[in-house]
Coordinates of C-alpha atoms in Angstrom, one line a residue:
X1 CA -14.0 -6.1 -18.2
X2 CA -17.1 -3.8 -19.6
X3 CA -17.3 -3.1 -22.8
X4 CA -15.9 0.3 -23.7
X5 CA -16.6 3.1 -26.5
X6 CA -15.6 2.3 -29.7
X7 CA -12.1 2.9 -30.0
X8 CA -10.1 4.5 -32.9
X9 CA -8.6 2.0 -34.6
X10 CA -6.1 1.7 -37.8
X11 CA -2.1 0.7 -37.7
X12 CA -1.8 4.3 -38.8
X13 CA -3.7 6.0 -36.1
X14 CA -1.3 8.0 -33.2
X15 CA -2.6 7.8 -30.0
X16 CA -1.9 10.4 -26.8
X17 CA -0.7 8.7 -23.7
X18 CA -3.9 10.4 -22.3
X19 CA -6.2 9.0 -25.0
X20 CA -4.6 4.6 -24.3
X21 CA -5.0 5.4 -20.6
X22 CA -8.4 6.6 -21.0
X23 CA -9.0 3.5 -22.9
X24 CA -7.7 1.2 -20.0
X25 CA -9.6 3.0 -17.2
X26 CA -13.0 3.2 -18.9
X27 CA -12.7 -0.6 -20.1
X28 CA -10.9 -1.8 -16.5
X29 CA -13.5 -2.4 -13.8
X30 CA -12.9 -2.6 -9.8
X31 CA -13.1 -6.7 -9.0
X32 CA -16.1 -8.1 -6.7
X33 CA -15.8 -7.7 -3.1
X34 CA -15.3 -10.6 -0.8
X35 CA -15.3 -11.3 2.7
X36 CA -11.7 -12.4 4.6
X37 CA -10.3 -12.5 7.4
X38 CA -8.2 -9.9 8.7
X39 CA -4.9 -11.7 8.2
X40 CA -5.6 -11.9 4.4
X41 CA -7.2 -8.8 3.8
X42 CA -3.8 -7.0 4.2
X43 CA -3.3 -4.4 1.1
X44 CA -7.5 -4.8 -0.1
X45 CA -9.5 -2.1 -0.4
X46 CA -12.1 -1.8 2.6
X47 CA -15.7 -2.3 0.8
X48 CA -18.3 -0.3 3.0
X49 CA -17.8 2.0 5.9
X50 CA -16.7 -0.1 9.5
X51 CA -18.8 1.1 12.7
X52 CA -17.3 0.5 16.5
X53 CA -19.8 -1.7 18.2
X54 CA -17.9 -1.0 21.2
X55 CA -16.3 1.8 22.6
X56 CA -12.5 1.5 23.1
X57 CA -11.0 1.2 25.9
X58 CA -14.3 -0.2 26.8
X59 CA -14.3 0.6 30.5
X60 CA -12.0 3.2 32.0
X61 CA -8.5 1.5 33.1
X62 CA -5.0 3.0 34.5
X63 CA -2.1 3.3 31.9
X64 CA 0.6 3.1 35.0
X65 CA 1.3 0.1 37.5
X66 CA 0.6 1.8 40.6
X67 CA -2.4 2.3 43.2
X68 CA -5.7 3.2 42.2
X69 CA -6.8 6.2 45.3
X70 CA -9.0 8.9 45.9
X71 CA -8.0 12.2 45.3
X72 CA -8.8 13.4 49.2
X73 CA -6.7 10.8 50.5
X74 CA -3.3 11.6 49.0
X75 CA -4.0 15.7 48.8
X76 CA -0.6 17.0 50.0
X77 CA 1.1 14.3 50.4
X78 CA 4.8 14.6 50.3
X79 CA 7.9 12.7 51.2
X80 CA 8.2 14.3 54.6
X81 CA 4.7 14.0 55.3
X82 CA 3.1 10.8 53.0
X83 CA -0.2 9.4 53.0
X84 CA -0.7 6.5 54.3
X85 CA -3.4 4.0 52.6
X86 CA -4.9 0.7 53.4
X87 CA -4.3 -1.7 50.4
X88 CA -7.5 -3.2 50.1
X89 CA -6.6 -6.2 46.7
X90 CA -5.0 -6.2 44.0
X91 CA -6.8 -5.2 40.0
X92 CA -5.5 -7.3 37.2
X93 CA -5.6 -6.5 33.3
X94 CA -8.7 -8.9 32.3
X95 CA -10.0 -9.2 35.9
X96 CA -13.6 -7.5 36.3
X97 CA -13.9 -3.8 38.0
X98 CA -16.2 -5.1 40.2
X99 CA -14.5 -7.2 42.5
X100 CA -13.4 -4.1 44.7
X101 CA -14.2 -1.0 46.2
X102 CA -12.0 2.1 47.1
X103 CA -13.2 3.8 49.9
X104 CA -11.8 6.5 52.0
X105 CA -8.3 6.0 53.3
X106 CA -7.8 2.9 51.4
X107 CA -6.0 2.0 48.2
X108 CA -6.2 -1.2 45.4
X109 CA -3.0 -2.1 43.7
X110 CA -3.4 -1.9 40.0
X111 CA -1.9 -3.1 37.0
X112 CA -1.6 -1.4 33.5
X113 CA -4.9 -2.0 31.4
X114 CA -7.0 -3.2 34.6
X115 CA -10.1 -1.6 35.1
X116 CA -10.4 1.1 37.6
X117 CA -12.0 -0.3 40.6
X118 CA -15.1 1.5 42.2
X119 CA -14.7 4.5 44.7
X120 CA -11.3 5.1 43.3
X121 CA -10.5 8.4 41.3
X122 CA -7.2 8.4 40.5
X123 CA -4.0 6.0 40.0
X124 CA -0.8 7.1 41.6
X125 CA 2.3 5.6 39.6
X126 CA 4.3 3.2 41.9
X127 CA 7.1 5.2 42.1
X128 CA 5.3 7.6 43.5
X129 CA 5.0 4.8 46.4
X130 CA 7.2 2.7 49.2
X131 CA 5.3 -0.3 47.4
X132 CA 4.2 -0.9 50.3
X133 CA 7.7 -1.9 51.4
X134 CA 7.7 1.3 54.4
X135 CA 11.4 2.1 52.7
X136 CA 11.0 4.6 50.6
X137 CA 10.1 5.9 47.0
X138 CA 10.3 2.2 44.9
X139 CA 11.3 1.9 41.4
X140 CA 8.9 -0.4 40.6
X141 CA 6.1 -3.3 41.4
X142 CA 7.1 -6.4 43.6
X143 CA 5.2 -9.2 43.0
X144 CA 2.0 -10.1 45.0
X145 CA -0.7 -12.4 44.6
X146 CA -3.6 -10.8 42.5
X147 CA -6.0 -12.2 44.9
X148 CA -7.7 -9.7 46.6
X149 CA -8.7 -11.5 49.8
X150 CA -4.8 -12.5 49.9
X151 CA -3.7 -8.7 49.5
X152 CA -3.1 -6.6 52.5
X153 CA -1.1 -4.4 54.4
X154 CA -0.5 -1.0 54.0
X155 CA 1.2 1.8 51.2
X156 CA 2.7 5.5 51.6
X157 CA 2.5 7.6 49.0
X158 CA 4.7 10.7 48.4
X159 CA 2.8 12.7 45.8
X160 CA -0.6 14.1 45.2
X161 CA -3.1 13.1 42.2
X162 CA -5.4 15.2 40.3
X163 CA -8.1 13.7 39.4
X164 CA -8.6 11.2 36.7
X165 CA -4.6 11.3 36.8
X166 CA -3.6 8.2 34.7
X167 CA -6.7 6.8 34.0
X168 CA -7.4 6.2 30.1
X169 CA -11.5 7.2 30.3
X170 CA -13.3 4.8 28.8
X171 CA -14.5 5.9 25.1
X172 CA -11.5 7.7 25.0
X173 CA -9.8 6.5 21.6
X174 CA -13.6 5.8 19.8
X175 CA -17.0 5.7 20.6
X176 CA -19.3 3.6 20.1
X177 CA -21.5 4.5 16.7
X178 CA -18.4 6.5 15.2
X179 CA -17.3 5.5 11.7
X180 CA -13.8 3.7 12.8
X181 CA -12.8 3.6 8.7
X182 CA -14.4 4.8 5.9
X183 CA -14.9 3.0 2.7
X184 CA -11.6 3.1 0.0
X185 CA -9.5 3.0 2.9
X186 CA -6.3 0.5 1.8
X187 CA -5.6 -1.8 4.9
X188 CA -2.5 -1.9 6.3
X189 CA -1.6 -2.6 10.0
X190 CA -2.9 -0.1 12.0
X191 CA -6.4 -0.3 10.2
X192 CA -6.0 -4.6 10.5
X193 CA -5.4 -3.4 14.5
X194 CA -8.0 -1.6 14.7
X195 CA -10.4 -3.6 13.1
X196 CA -9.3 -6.1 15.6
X197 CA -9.7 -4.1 18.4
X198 CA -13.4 -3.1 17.7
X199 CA -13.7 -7.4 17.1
X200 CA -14.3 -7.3 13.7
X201 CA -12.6 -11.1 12.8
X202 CA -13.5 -10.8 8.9
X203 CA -14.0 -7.6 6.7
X204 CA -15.7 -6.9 3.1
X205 CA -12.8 -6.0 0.9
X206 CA -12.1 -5.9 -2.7
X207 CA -9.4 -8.0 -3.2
X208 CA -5.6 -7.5 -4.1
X209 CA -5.3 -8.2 -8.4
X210 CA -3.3 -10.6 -9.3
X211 CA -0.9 -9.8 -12.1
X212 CA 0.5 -12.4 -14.3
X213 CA 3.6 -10.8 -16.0
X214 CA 5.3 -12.7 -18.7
X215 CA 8.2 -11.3 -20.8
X216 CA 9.3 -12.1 -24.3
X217 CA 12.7 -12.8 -26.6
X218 CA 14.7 -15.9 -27.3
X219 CA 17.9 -13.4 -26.7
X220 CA 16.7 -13.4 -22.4
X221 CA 18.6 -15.6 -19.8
X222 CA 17.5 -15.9 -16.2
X223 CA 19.6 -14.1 -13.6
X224 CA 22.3 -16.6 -12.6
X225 CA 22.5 -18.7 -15.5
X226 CA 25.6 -18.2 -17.8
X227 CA 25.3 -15.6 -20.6
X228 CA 26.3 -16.6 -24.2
X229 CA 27.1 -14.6 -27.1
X230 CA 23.7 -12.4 -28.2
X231 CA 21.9 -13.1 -25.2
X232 CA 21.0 -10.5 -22.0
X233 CA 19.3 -11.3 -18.3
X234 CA 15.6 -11.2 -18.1
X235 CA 15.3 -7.8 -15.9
X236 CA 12.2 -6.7 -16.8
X237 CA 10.2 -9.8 -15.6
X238 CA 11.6 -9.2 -12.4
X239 CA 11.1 -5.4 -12.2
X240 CA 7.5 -5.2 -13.4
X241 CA 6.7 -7.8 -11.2
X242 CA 8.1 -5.8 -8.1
X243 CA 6.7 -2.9 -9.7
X244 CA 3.0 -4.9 -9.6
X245 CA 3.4 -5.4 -5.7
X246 CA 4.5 -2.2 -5.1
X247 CA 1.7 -1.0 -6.7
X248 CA -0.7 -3.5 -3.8
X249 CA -1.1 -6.5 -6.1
X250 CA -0.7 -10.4 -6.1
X251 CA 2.1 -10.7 -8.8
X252 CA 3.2 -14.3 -10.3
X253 CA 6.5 -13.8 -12.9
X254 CA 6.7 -16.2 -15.1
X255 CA 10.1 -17.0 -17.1
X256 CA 10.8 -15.6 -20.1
X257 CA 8.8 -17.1 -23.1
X258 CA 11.2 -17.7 -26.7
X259 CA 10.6 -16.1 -29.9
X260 CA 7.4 -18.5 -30.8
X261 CA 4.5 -17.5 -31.9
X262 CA 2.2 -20.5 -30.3
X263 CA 4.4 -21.1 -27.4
X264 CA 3.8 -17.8 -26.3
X265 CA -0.2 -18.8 -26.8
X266 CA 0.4 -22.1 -25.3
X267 CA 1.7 -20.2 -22.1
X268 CA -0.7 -17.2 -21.9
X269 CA -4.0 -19.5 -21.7
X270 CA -2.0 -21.5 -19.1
X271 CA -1.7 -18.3 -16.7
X272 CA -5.4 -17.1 -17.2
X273 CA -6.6 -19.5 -14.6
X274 CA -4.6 -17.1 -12.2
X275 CA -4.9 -13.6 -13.9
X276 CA -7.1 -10.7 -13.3
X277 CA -4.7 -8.6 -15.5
X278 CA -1.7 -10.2 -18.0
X279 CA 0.9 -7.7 -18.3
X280 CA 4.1 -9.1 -21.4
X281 CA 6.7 -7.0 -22.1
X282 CA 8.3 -7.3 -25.5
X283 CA 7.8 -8.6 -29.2
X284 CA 5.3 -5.8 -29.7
X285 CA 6.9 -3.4 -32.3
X286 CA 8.1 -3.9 -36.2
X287 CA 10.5 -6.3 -36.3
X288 CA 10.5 -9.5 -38.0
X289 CA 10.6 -11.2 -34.4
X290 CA 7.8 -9.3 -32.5
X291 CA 6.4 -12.4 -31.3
X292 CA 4.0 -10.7 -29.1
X293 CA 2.0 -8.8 -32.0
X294 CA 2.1 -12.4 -33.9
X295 CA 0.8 -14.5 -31.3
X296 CA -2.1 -12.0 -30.2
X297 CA -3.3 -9.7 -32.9
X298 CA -6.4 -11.7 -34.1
X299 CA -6.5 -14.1 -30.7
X300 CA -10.2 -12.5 -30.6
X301 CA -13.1 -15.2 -31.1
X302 CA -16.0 -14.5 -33.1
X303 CA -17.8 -16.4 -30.3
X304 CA -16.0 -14.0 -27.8
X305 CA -17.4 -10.8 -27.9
X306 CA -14.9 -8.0 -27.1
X307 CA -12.3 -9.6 -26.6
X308 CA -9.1 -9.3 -28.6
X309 CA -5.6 -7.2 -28.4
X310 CA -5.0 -4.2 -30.6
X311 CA -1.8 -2.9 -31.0
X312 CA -0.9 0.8 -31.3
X313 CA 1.6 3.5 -31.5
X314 CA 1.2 6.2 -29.0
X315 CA 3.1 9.7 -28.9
X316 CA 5.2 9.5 -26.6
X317 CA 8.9 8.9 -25.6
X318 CA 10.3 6.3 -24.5
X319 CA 7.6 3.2 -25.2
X320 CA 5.5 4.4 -28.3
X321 CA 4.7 0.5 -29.5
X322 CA 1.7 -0.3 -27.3
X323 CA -1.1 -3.2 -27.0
X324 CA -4.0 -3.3 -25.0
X325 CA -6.6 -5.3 -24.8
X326 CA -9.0 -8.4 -23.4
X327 CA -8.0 -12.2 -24.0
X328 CA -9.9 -15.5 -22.8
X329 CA -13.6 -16.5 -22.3
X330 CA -13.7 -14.5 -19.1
X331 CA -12.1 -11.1 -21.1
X332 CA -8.8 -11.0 -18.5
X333 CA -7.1 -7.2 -19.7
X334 CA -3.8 -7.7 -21.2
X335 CA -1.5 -4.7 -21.5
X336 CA 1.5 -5.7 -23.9
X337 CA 5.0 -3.2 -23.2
X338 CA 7.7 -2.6 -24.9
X339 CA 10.7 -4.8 -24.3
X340 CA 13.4 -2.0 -24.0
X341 CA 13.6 -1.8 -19.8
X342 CA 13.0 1.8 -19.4
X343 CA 10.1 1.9 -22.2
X344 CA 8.8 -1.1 -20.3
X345 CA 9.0 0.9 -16.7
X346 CA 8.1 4.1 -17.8
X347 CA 5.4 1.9 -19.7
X348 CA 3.9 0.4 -16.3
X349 CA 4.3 3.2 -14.3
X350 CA 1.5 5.4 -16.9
X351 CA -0.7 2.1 -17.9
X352 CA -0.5 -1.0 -15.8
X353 CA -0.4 1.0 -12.4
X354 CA -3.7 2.8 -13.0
X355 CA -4.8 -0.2 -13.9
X356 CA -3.8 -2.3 -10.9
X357 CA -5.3 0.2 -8.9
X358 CA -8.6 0.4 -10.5
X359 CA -8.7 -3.3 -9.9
X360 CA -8.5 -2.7 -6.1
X361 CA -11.1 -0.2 -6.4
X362 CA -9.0 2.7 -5.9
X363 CA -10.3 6.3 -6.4
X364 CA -7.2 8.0 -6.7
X365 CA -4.9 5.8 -9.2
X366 CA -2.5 7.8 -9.9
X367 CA 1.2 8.6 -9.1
X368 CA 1.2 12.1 -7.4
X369 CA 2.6 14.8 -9.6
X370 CA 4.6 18.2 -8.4
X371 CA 6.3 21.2 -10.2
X372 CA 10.2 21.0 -10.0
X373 CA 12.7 23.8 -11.4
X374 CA 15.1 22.2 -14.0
X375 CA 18.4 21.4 -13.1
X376 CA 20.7 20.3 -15.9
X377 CA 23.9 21.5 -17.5
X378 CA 22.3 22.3 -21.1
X379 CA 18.8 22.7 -22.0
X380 CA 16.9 19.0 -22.7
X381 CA 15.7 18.2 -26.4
X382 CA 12.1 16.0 -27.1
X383 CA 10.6 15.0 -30.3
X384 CA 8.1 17.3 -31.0
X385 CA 4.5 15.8 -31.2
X386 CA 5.7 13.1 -28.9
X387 CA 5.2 13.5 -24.9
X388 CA 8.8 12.7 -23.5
X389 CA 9.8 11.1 -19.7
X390 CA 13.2 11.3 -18.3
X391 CA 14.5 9.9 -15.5
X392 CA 15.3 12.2 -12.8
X393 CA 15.7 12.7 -8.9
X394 CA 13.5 14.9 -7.7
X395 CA 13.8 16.8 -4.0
X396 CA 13.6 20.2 -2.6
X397 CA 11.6 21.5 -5.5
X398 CA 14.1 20.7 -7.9
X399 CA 14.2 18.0 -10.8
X400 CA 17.8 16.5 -11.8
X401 CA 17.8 14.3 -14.8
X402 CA 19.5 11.1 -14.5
X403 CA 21.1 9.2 -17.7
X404 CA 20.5 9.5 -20.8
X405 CA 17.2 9.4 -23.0
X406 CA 18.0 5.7 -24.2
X407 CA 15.3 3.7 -23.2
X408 CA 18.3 0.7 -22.7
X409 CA 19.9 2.3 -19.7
X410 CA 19.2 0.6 -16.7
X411 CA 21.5 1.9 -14.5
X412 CA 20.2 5.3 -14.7
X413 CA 16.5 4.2 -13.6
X414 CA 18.0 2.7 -10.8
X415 CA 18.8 6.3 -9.1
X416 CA 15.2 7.8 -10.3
X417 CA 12.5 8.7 -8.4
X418 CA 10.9 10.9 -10.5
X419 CA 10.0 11.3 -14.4
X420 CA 10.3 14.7 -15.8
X421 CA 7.4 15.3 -18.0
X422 CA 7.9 16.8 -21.4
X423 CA 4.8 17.8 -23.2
X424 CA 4.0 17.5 -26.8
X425 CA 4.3 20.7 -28.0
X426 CA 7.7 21.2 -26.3
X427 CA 11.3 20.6 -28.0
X428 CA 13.6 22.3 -25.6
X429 CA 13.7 22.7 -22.1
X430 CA 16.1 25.2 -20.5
X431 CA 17.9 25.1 -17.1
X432 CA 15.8 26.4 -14.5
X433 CA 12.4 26.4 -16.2
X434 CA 9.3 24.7 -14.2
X435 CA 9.0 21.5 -15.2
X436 CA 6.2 18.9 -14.2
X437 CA 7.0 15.8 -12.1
X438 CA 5.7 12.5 -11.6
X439 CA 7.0 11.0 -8.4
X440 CA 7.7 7.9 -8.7
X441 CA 8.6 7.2 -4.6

């Protein structure tokens, strides 16, 4: 964490959506790159720009099992009238291109991914051959010994070859020198391939953040155990964790912490041995309960400078109790949600995300936004001087909103994959007005 502007401050004090995210972004800072290997650097950020040492394919080889010929020596050949070659050997994959020459009249078997041999211009696919059988057009290779002092006899081939015909030229996929992936580029497994393929064993990444999230509330039971009277699964543990991979980090869930003040303490100093970010969800609004607000509001050490949570109201709908700030000698970010589920998704999805992905030295952090037209049966209501998000569908360039505006109703975020954005200034929507999107998918 760096230390950011000043920040407004005051119980009183309303803060935009825009004004707490710009507050996270300028205080988050991308972690140190590292070297791994390519096994672990899965979902990192590549570092620096990668350079192919060496062209790929780094010699030119046939992409057909067939014969490797000259062009000349099978020019109108047909089945009435085939050409008839000498088979010289036999070209493995791995085996070097030197071993054998093609010359005129004369033919080398050859294998997919085996170097073309010298003197040779073309491969012909097998089936274009008797396999050297002298019974006809063969639907496929028989087996030989790839020695080529041990290969010999003779093969007829039915069709011509133009040249170059099923060869894969050398350099034809990269060159050497070119830029094989440019710096920012997430790896996933055709850039781990690739990176293999150029022999690149480790790679200078930033790596994946891991996310400690923690939810509070005596009332929360763990999926599976039995419910008693007052009490509701933990689903938000589970979801913002999901939510945290999703968005490319490391994510530990850790059970849900009871209403105690220095429990919760007890627990958060525990995790910060594993934390580049702490997200909680829960205890952070007015009630007489909100253990989250007790247990962190003046966690700040006068030998610690910077670090501390502050806990604000923010103009929007659902998730208006907020807290963000740093906690621990090595000032590890903590975003503290709302415990209502959809306040806490919607929560993540504008906050912790951007977050996470500023972590991973992301440029773009963002969730891609669209314009949809408004489908609904009756026009939609919003608090004025509050920024509303409602669950929606979104496809074909038109926004559907799903449930209701209760930030309790679960159900209903389950078939979103979009938020319909509402601004400030706005307290009715009608049907078919152009509404702005987030997309959630």
């Amino acid at each position: 964490m760096s230390t950011a502007a000043p920040r407004p401050t005051g119980q009183e004090h309303l803060w935009s959506v825009d004004e707490h995210l710009e507050d996270i972004l300028a205080t988050v800072r991308p972690l140190e790159p590292i070297e791994l290997q390519l096994p672990d650097a899965q979902g990192c950020v590549l570092v620096d720009d990668v350079t192919v040492p060496v062209s790929l394919p780094p010699f030119d080889n046939s992409s057909m099992d067939g014969y490797a010929v000259r062009v000349a020596d099978v020019a109108g050949a047909s089945e009435e009238f085939p050409a008839a070659l000498e088979v010289v050997g036999d070209v493995a994959a791995g085996q070097a291109a030197d071993l054998l020459y093609v010359g005129p009249g004369q033919a080398a078997r050859i294998m997919t991914g085996a170097p073309l041999p010298g003197g040779a211009e073309a491969v012909v696919p097998v089936e274009w051959t008797d396999g050297g059988l002298g019974e006809g057009p063969v639907s496929g290779m028989r087996a030989r010994s790839l020695a080529p002092e041990q290969a010999s006899g003779h093969v007829r081939v039915y069709r011509p070859a133009e040249a170059r015909a099923h060869v894969r030229a050398k350099g034809s996929d990269v060159q050497a020198g070119d830029r094989a992936l440019a710096a920012g580029t997430v790896l996933g497994p055709p850039q781990i391939a690739l990176l293999a393929a150029i022999g690149r064993g480790t790679v200078r990444v930033r790596p994946r953040p891991r996310v400690v999230v923690l939810s509070t509330g005596s009332e929360l039971v763990q999926p599976g155990e039995e419910l008693r009277a007052g009490q509701i699964y933990d689903s938000n543990s589970f979801a913002l964790t999901a939510a945290a991979r999703d968005a490319g980090a490391i994510a530990y869930r850790v059970g849900a912490v009871a209403d105690d003040a220095e429990t919760l303490r007890s627990t958060i100093e525990d995790q910060l041995v594993r934390a580049d970010l702490l997200v909680t969800t829960g205890g952070v609004s007015v009630g007489a309960y909100d253990v989250v607000k007790e247990a962190l509001s003046h966690v700040g050490d006068e030998d610690e400078a910077g670090s501390g949570i502050e806990f604000r109201k923010l103009a929007m709908q659902p998730g208006k109790p907020q807290g963000f700030g740093s906690i621990g000698p090595d000032h590890i970010p903590l975003l503290a949600l709302p415990g209502n589920p959809v306040s806490s998704y919607v929560s993540f999805e504008l906050f912790v995300r951007p977050a996470i992905r500023t972590l991973m030295g992301l440029k773009d952090v963002h969730r891609p936004t669209t314009r949809a037209r408004l489908a609904a049966d009756k026009a939609l209501t919003s608090p004025r001087g509050r920024r509303q998000f409602l669950r929606a569908t979104c496809a074909d360039g038109v926004a559907r909103p799903v449930g209701g505006a209760g930030s309790h109703l679960v159900a209903a975020l389950a078939q979103a994959d979009a938020l319909i954005v509402v601004p400030e200034d706005v307290e009715s929507v009608e049907p078919g007005t152009e509404v702005e999107v987030v997309l959630l998918g």
